Amino acid sequence: MLPKIVSIDEWQAAIEQQIAREKALTRARDDLSAERRRLPMVRIDKDYSFEGPTGTLSLADLFDGRRQLIVYHFMFAPGWKAGCDGCSWVVDAMTHPAHLNARDTSIVLISRAPLEKLQKYQARMQWQHPVWYSSMASDFNHDMGATVADPDDPTRTSDRHGVSVFLRDGDDIYRTYFNGARGVEYLGSMWTYLDLTPYGRQETWEVSPAGWPQTEPYVWNRRHDEYGTEPAF
């Protein structure tokens, strides 16, 4: 079955009606993002360790000197031979992190599988970004709700995918957001990733608390190899 074939005038009228509805959804999403930026947060007081390409790091290290951190909880249990196919779709959509970095935001993948397995799978998938860390040596996955006990057998666990967002204020780290299941479906755009963070896109059109970092839109973003230079047109 194909869509109805109509004249150009009928098509244009239908498009205008659709765009009106989509604009209403965009405004509703902006309001929801504004509420997300005002969510309360919880302090992370526990020490966690992660194995990555440069060795053992702390949660603070994963920020890489930035104030915001997005963690994608990639489903890859220690005994699995390969990573989750659904999570692989999400990472396939991830691109160069320079645009996030320009907004004081880092992004990483974290799984329970040992680093060797993660690196082997990453090479198979030909992913260059983001950096992937193993949380096998810590309780991070369990504490973040990315690994949960089987309700029918508490001795067994299962992994879940999801996204956590953290904010660093000096030496203090706070968890500001978490979502999983279909809540991560729209990930894959740098704008939607920034929408998850407390500071949002950091642009003046956003409804954010007074004093939060903001600049005019369209003036900060660059091609990923152009940050630190004037935009090329």
PDB file of C-alpha atoms in Angstrom:
ATOM      1  CA  MET A   1       0.000   0.000   0.000  1.00  0.00           C
ATOM      2  CA  LEU A   2       1.311   3.404  -0.973  1.00  0.00           C
ATOM      3  CA  PRO A   3       0.246   6.810   0.359  1.00  0.00           C
ATOM      4  CA  LYS A   4      -2.523   8.568  -1.484  1.00  0.00           C
ATOM      5  CA  ILE A   5      -1.381  10.359  -4.629  1.00  0.00           C
ATOM      6  CA  VAL A   6      -2.627  13.954  -4.711  1.00  0.00           C
ATOM      7  CA  SER A   7      -2.042  17.244  -6.484  1.00  0.00           C
ATOM      8  CA  ILE A   8       0.777  19.548  -5.470  1.00  0.00           C
ATOM      9  CA  ASP A   9      -1.722  21.889  -3.780  1.00  0.00           C
ATOM     10  CA  GLU A  10      -3.246  19.066  -1.711  1.00  0.00           C
ATOM     11  CA  TRP A  11       0.233  17.824  -0.821  1.00  0.00           C
ATOM     12  CA  GLN A  12       1.336  21.283   0.289  1.00  0.00           C
ATOM     13  CA  ALA A  13      -1.751  21.679   2.472  1.00  0.00           C
ATOM     14  CA  ALA A  14      -1.100  18.311   4.115  1.00  0.00           C
ATOM     15  CA  ILE A  15       2.549  19.184   4.687  1.00  0.00           C
ATOM     16  CA  GLU A  16       1.623  22.482   6.343  1.00  0.00           C
ATOM     17  CA  GLN A  17      -0.776  20.693   8.704  1.00  0.00           C
ATOM     18  CA  GLN A  18       1.906  18.149   9.575  1.00  0.00           C
ATOM     19  CA  ILE A  19       4.567  20.803  10.178  1.00  0.00           C
ATOM     20  CA  ALA A  20       2.195  22.664  12.501  1.00  0.00           C
ATOM     21  CA  ARG A  21       1.811  19.527  14.608  1.00  0.00           C
ATOM     22  CA  GLU A  22       5.552  18.865  14.576  1.00  0.00           C
ATOM     23  CA  LYS A  23       6.277  22.436  15.667  1.00  0.00           C
ATOM     24  CA  ALA A  24       3.867  21.952  18.566  1.00  0.00           C
ATOM     25  CA  LEU A  25       5.777  18.798  19.514  1.00  0.00           C
ATOM     26  CA  THR A  26       9.081  20.661  19.299  1.00  0.00           C
ATOM     27  CA  ARG A  27       7.802  23.338  21.673  1.00  0.00           C
ATOM     28  CA  ALA A  28       6.499  20.656  24.040  1.00  0.00           C
ATOM     29  CA  ARG A  29       9.914  18.950  23.940  1.00  0.00           C
ATOM     30  CA  ASP A  30      11.601  22.281  24.714  1.00  0.00           C
ATOM     31  CA  ASP A  31       9.365  22.640  27.774  1.00  0.00           C
ATOM     32  CA  LEU A  32      10.219  19.087  28.850  1.00  0.00           C
ATOM     33  CA  SER A  33      13.934  19.761  28.442  1.00  0.00           C
ATOM     34  CA  ALA A  34      13.584  22.904  30.538  1.00  0.00           C
ATOM     35  CA  GLU A  35      12.013  20.795  33.289  1.00  0.00           C
ATOM     36  CA  ARG A  36      14.855  18.275  32.973  1.00  0.00           C
ATOM     37  CA  ARG A  37      17.385  21.046  33.557  1.00  0.00           C
ATOM     38  CA  ARG A  38      15.627  21.802  36.851  1.00  0.00           C
ATOM     39  CA  LEU A  39      15.554  18.237  38.156  1.00  0.00           C
ATOM     40  CA  PRO A  40      17.087  17.654  41.592  1.00  0.00           C
ATOM     41  CA  MET A  41      20.354  15.727  41.669  1.00  0.00           C
ATOM     42  CA  VAL A  42      22.097  13.242  43.940  1.00  0.00           C
ATOM     43  CA  ARG A  43      25.714  13.365  45.096  1.00  0.00           C
ATOM     44  CA  ILE A  44      27.957  10.451  44.148  1.00  0.00           C
ATOM     45  CA  ASP A  45      29.969   9.658  47.284  1.00  0.00           C
ATOM     46  CA  LYS A  46      31.213   6.206  46.294  1.00  0.00           C
ATOM     47  CA  ASP A  47      34.547   5.571  44.584  1.00  0.00           C
ATOM     48  CA  TYR A  48      34.382   3.699  41.283  1.00  0.00           C
ATOM     49  CA  SER A  49      37.165   2.404  39.051  1.00  0.00           C
ATOM     50  CA  PHE A  50      37.089   1.856  35.304  1.00  0.00           C
ATOM     51  CA  GLU A  51      39.508   0.142  32.954  1.00  0.00           C
ATOM     52  CA  GLY A  52      40.155   1.968  29.714  1.00  0.00           C
ATOM     53  CA  PRO A  53      42.757   2.374  26.984  1.00  0.00           C
ATOM     54  CA  THR A  54      44.976   4.484  29.279  1.00  0.00           C
ATOM     55  CA  GLY A  55      44.617   2.324  32.393  1.00  0.00           C
ATOM     56  CA  THR A  56      42.504   2.524  35.544  1.00  0.00           C
ATOM     57  CA  LEU A  57      40.488   5.726  35.979  1.00  0.00           C
ATOM     58  CA  SER A  58      38.029   7.158  38.480  1.00  0.00           C
ATOM     59  CA  LEU A  59      34.596   8.551  37.677  1.00  0.00           C
ATOM     60  CA  ALA A  60      36.048  12.056  37.968  1.00  0.00           C
ATOM     61  CA  ASP A  61      38.691  11.140  35.394  1.00  0.00           C
ATOM     62  CA  LEU A  62      35.991  10.251  32.854  1.00  0.00           C
ATOM     63  CA  PHE A  63      34.942  13.910  32.750  1.00  0.00           C
ATOM     64  CA  ASP A  64      38.328  14.602  31.107  1.00  0.00           C
ATOM     65  CA  GLY A  65      38.432  18.042  32.728  1.00  0.00           C
ATOM     66  CA  ARG A  66      34.901  19.027  31.682  1.00  0.00           C
ATOM     67  CA  ARG A  67      31.891  19.803  33.890  1.00  0.00           C
ATOM     68  CA  GLN A  68      29.332  17.465  32.339  1.00  0.00           C
ATOM     69  CA  LEU A  69      29.506  13.753  31.559  1.00  0.00           C
ATOM     70  CA  ILE A  70      27.102  11.557  29.587  1.00  0.00           C
ATOM     71  CA  VAL A  71      27.454   7.812  30.167  1.00  0.00           C
ATOM     72  CA  TYR A  72      25.813   5.363  27.795  1.00  0.00           C
ATOM     73  CA  HIS A  73      25.300   2.078  29.635  1.00  0.00           C
ATOM     74  CA  PHE A  74      26.079  -0.386  26.848  1.00  0.00           C
ATOM     75  CA  MET A  75      24.724  -3.883  27.472  1.00  0.00           C
ATOM     76  CA  PHE A  76      27.734  -6.202  27.392  1.00  0.00           C
ATOM     77  CA  ALA A  77      27.858  -8.681  30.286  1.00  0.00           C
ATOM     78  CA  PRO A  78      31.164 -10.378  31.145  1.00  0.00           C
ATOM     79  CA  GLY A  79      30.123 -13.740  29.717  1.00  0.00           C
ATOM     80  CA  TRP A  80      28.751 -12.449  26.432  1.00  0.00           C
ATOM     81  CA  LYS A  81      30.552 -13.053  23.156  1.00  0.00           C
ATOM     82  CA  ALA A  82      29.353  -9.774  21.613  1.00  0.00           C
ATOM     83  CA  GLY A  83      27.713  -6.520  22.623  1.00  0.00           C
ATOM     84  CA  CYS A  84      23.973  -5.878  22.520  1.00  0.00           C
ATOM     85  CA  ASP A  85      22.719  -5.345  18.978  1.00  0.00           C
ATOM     86  CA  GLY A  86      20.306  -2.599  20.047  1.00  0.00           C
ATOM     87  CA  CYS A  87      23.069  -0.745  21.876  1.00  0.00           C
ATOM     88  CA  SER A  88      25.189  -1.140  18.771  1.00  0.00           C
ATOM     89  CA  TRP A  89      22.541   0.758  16.804  1.00  0.00           C
ATOM     90  CA  VAL A  90      22.826   3.612  19.282  1.00  0.00           C
ATOM     91  CA  VAL A  91      26.626   3.759  19.030  1.00  0.00           C
ATOM     92  CA  ASP A  92      26.477   3.560  15.237  1.00  0.00           C
ATOM     93  CA  ALA A  93      24.658   6.906  15.388  1.00  0.00           C
ATOM     94  CA  MET A  94      27.267   8.520  17.617  1.00  0.00           C
ATOM     95  CA  THR A  95      29.682  10.806  15.835  1.00  0.00           C
ATOM     96  CA  HIS A  96      32.734  12.905  16.687  1.00  0.00           C
ATOM     97  CA  PRO A  97      32.468  14.216  20.290  1.00  0.00           C
ATOM     98  CA  ALA A  98      34.097  17.582  19.501  1.00  0.00           C
ATOM     99  CA  HIS A  99      30.692  19.274  19.355  1.00  0.00           C
ATOM    100  CA  LEU A 100      29.805  18.016  22.845  1.00  0.00           C
ATOM    101  CA  ASN A 101      33.282  18.845  24.120  1.00  0.00           C
ATOM    102  CA  ALA A 102      32.770  22.433  22.930  1.00  0.00           C
ATOM    103  CA  ARG A 103      29.861  22.645  25.387  1.00  0.00           C
ATOM    104  CA  ASP A 104      31.957  21.409  28.337  1.00  0.00           C
ATOM    105  CA  THR A 105      30.506  17.897  27.975  1.00  0.00           C
ATOM    106  CA  SER A 106      32.195  14.491  27.691  1.00  0.00           C
ATOM    107  CA  ILE A 107      30.598  11.223  26.606  1.00  0.00           C
ATOM    108  CA  VAL A 108      31.726   7.635  27.251  1.00  0.00           C
ATOM    109  CA  LEU A 109      30.488   4.059  26.944  1.00  0.00           C
ATOM    110  CA  ILE A 110      30.550   1.818  30.024  1.00  0.00           C
ATOM    111  CA  SER A 111      29.944  -1.937  30.155  1.00  0.00           C
ATOM    112  CA  ARG A 112      30.643  -4.780  32.593  1.00  0.00           C
ATOM    113  CA  ALA A 113      32.537  -6.940  30.101  1.00  0.00           C
ATOM    114  CA  PRO A 114      36.352  -6.983  30.418  1.00  0.00           C
ATOM    115  CA  LEU A 115      38.219  -4.332  28.462  1.00  0.00           C
ATOM    116  CA  GLU A 116      39.736  -6.867  26.075  1.00  0.00           C
ATOM    117  CA  LYS A 117      36.269  -7.942  24.921  1.00  0.00           C
ATOM    118  CA  LEU A 118      35.117  -4.354  24.544  1.00  0.00           C
ATOM    119  CA  GLN A 119      38.117  -3.420  22.439  1.00  0.00           C
ATOM    120  CA  LYS A 120      37.755  -6.492  20.237  1.00  0.00           C
ATOM    121  CA  TYR A 121      34.089  -5.710  19.599  1.00  0.00           C
ATOM    122  CA  GLN A 122      34.847  -2.037  19.039  1.00  0.00           C
ATOM    123  CA  ALA A 123      37.388  -2.977  16.381  1.00  0.00           C
ATOM    124  CA  ARG A 124      34.857  -5.287  14.761  1.00  0.00           C
ATOM    125  CA  MET A 125      32.295  -2.467  14.632  1.00  0.00           C
ATOM    126  CA  GLN A 126      34.942   0.030  13.428  1.00  0.00           C
ATOM    127  CA  TRP A 127      33.951   2.609  16.045  1.00  0.00           C
ATOM    128  CA  GLN A 128      36.343   5.461  16.711  1.00  0.00           C
ATOM    129  CA  HIS A 129      34.152   7.244  19.282  1.00  0.00           C
ATOM    130  CA  PRO A 130      33.402   7.436  22.114  1.00  0.00           C
ATOM    131  CA  VAL A 131      35.942   5.906  24.511  1.00  0.00           C
ATOM    132  CA  TRP A 132      34.713   2.619  26.010  1.00  0.00           C
ATOM    133  CA  TYR A 133      35.386   1.653  29.629  1.00  0.00           C
ATOM    134  CA  SER A 134      34.913  -1.545  31.605  1.00  0.00           C
ATOM    135  CA  SER A 135      33.234  -1.272  35.010  1.00  0.00           C
ATOM    136  CA  MET A 136      33.867  -4.938  35.767  1.00  0.00           C
ATOM    137  CA  ALA A 137      35.948  -4.157  38.874  1.00  0.00           C
ATOM    138  CA  SER A 138      33.349  -1.919  40.549  1.00  0.00           C
ATOM    139  CA  ASP A 139      29.670  -1.742  41.530  1.00  0.00           C
ATOM    140  CA  PHE A 140      28.985   1.084  39.112  1.00  0.00           C
ATOM    141  CA  ASN A 141      26.536  -0.810  36.874  1.00  0.00           C
ATOM    142  CA  HIS A 142      24.592  -2.162  39.839  1.00  0.00           C
ATOM    143  CA  ASP A 143      24.440   1.200  41.602  1.00  0.00           C
ATOM    144  CA  MET A 144      23.327   2.998  38.441  1.00  0.00           C
ATOM    145  CA  GLY A 145      20.547   0.490  37.728  1.00  0.00           C
ATOM    146  CA  ALA A 146      22.234  -0.799  34.574  1.00  0.00           C
ATOM    147  CA  THR A 147      22.620  -4.271  36.130  1.00  0.00           C
ATOM    148  CA  VAL A 148      19.650  -5.576  38.100  1.00  0.00           C
ATOM    149  CA  ALA A 149      18.770  -8.740  39.993  1.00  0.00           C
ATOM    150  CA  ASP A 150      16.445 -11.245  38.353  1.00  0.00           C
ATOM    151  CA  PRO A 151      13.127 -10.966  40.283  1.00  0.00           C
ATOM    152  CA  ASP A 152      12.645 -14.737  39.956  1.00  0.00           C
ATOM    153  CA  ASP A 153      16.212 -15.612  40.948  1.00  0.00           C
ATOM    154  CA  PRO A 154      18.106 -13.016  43.039  1.00  0.00           C
ATOM    155  CA  THR A 155      21.368 -14.905  42.441  1.00  0.00           C
ATOM    156  CA  ARG A 156      21.230 -13.966  38.768  1.00  0.00           C
ATOM    157  CA  THR A 157      21.508 -10.538  37.201  1.00  0.00           C
ATOM    158  CA  SER A 158      20.677  -8.978  33.869  1.00  0.00           C
ATOM    159  CA  ASP A 159      22.074  -5.895  32.175  1.00  0.00           C
ATOM    160  CA  ARG A 160      19.983  -2.986  30.909  1.00  0.00           C
ATOM    161  CA  HIS A 161      20.860  -0.235  28.516  1.00  0.00           C
ATOM    162  CA  GLY A 162      20.377   3.389  29.423  1.00  0.00           C
ATOM    163  CA  VAL A 163      21.931   6.818  29.709  1.00  0.00           C
ATOM    164  CA  SER A 164      23.130   8.590  32.860  1.00  0.00           C
ATOM    165  CA  VAL A 165      24.145  12.226  33.095  1.00  0.00           C
ATOM    166  CA  PHE A 166      26.560  13.638  35.664  1.00  0.00           C
ATOM    167  CA  LEU A 167      27.537  17.164  36.665  1.00  0.00           C
ATOM    168  CA  ARG A 168      30.878  18.014  38.293  1.00  0.00           C
ATOM    169  CA  ASP A 169      31.186  20.979  40.644  1.00  0.00           C
ATOM    170  CA  GLY A 170      34.774  21.151  41.796  1.00  0.00           C
ATOM    171  CA  ASP A 171      35.512  17.782  43.389  1.00  0.00           C
ATOM    172  CA  ASP A 172      31.822  16.963  43.847  1.00  0.00           C
ATOM    173  CA  ILE A 173      30.002  14.780  41.306  1.00  0.00           C
ATOM    174  CA  TYR A 174      26.227  14.615  40.989  1.00  0.00           C
ATOM    175  CA  ARG A 175      23.928  12.360  39.001  1.00  0.00           C
ATOM    176  CA  THR A 176      21.307  14.528  37.336  1.00  0.00           C
ATOM    177  CA  TYR A 177      19.426  12.220  34.954  1.00  0.00           C
ATOM    178  CA  PHE A 178      18.784   8.637  33.902  1.00  0.00           C
ATOM    179  CA  ASN A 179      16.603   7.009  31.271  1.00  0.00           C
ATOM    180  CA  GLY A 180      16.483   3.640  29.607  1.00  0.00           C
ATOM    181  CA  ALA A 181      14.344   1.416  27.399  1.00  0.00           C
ATOM    182  CA  ARG A 182      12.697   3.506  24.641  1.00  0.00           C
ATOM    183  CA  GLY A 183      13.838   6.661  26.386  1.00  0.00           C
ATOM    184  CA  VAL A 184      17.175   6.404  24.547  1.00  0.00           C
ATOM    185  CA  GLU A 185      15.735   5.892  21.065  1.00  0.00           C
ATOM    186  CA  TYR A 186      16.206   9.463  19.962  1.00  0.00           C
ATOM    187  CA  LEU A 187      19.890   9.545  20.910  1.00  0.00           C
ATOM    188  CA  GLY A 188      22.342   9.988  18.099  1.00  0.00           C
ATOM    189  CA  SER A 189      22.179  13.753  17.584  1.00  0.00           C
ATOM    190  CA  MET A 190      24.531  16.112  19.392  1.00  0.00           C
ATOM    191  CA  TRP A 191      21.629  18.458  20.036  1.00  0.00           C
ATOM    192  CA  THR A 192      19.506  15.804  21.689  1.00  0.00           C
ATOM    193  CA  TYR A 193      22.477  14.685  23.796  1.00  0.00           C
ATOM    194  CA  LEU A 194      22.958  18.239  25.026  1.00  0.00           C
ATOM    195  CA  ASP A 195      19.227  18.404  25.779  1.00  0.00           C
ATOM    196  CA  LEU A 196      19.815  15.698  28.391  1.00  0.00           C
ATOM    197  CA  THR A 197      22.327  17.741  30.347  1.00  0.00           C
ATOM    198  CA  PRO A 198      21.629  20.290  33.077  1.00  0.00           C
ATOM    199  CA  TYR A 199      23.030  23.142  30.937  1.00  0.00           C
ATOM    200  CA  GLY A 200      21.188  22.010  27.818  1.00  0.00           C
ATOM    201  CA  ARG A 201      22.436  23.437  24.525  1.00  0.00           C
ATOM    202  CA  GLN A 202      23.644  26.515  26.377  1.00  0.00           C
ATOM    203  CA  GLU A 203      21.938  28.830  23.899  1.00  0.00           C
ATOM    204  CA  THR A 204      20.031  31.996  24.705  1.00  0.00           C
ATOM    205  CA  TRP A 205      16.655  30.778  23.416  1.00  0.00           C
ATOM    206  CA  GLU A 206      16.505  28.092  26.112  1.00  0.00           C
ATOM    207  CA  VAL A 207      14.596  28.666  29.326  1.00  0.00           C
ATOM    208  CA  SER A 208      17.345  28.097  31.903  1.00  0.00           C
ATOM    209  CA  PRO A 209      18.101  29.466  35.364  1.00  0.00           C
ATOM    210  CA  ALA A 210      19.741  32.892  35.468  1.00  0.00           C
ATOM    211  CA  GLY A 211      23.519  32.818  35.335  1.00  0.00           C
ATOM    212  CA  TRP A 212      23.844  29.485  33.526  1.00  0.00           C
ATOM    213  CA  PRO A 213      26.282  29.433  30.573  1.00  0.00           C
ATOM    214  CA  GLN A 214      24.618  30.507  27.339  1.00  0.00           C
ATOM    215  CA  THR A 215      25.622  31.998  24.011  1.00  0.00           C
ATOM    216  CA  GLU A 216      23.718  32.973  20.905  1.00  0.00           C
ATOM    217  CA  PRO A 217      22.777  29.978  18.743  1.00  0.00           C
ATOM    218  CA  TYR A 218      24.691  29.192  15.541  1.00  0.00           C
ATOM    219  CA  VAL A 219      27.844  31.005  16.685  1.00  0.00           C
ATOM    220  CA  TRP A 220      29.615  28.323  18.752  1.00  0.00           C
ATOM    221  CA  ASN A 221      29.291  25.156  16.712  1.00  0.00           C
ATOM    222  CA  ARG A 222      32.046  24.204  14.273  1.00  0.00           C
ATOM    223  CA  ARG A 223      33.067  21.312  12.097  1.00  0.00           C
ATOM    224  CA  HIS A 224      34.797  18.901  14.445  1.00  0.00           C
ATOM    225  CA  ASP A 225      38.273  19.837  13.200  1.00  0.00           C
ATOM    226  CA  GLU A 226      37.569  23.583  13.335  1.00  0.00           C
ATOM    227  CA  TYR A 227      37.107  24.249  17.035  1.00  0.00           C
ATOM    228  CA  GLY A 228      39.425  27.017  18.147  1.00  0.00           C
ATOM    229  CA  THR A 229      39.224  28.685  14.737  1.00  0.00           C
ATOM    230  CA  GLU A 230      36.787  30.986  12.999  1.00  0.00           C
ATOM    231  CA  PRO A 231      33.882  29.167  11.330  1.00  0.00           C
ATOM    232  CA  ALA A 232      34.446  28.307   7.702  1.00  0.00           C
ATOM    233  CA  PHE A 233      31.775  29.293   5.205  1.00  0.00           C
TER     234      PHE A 233
END
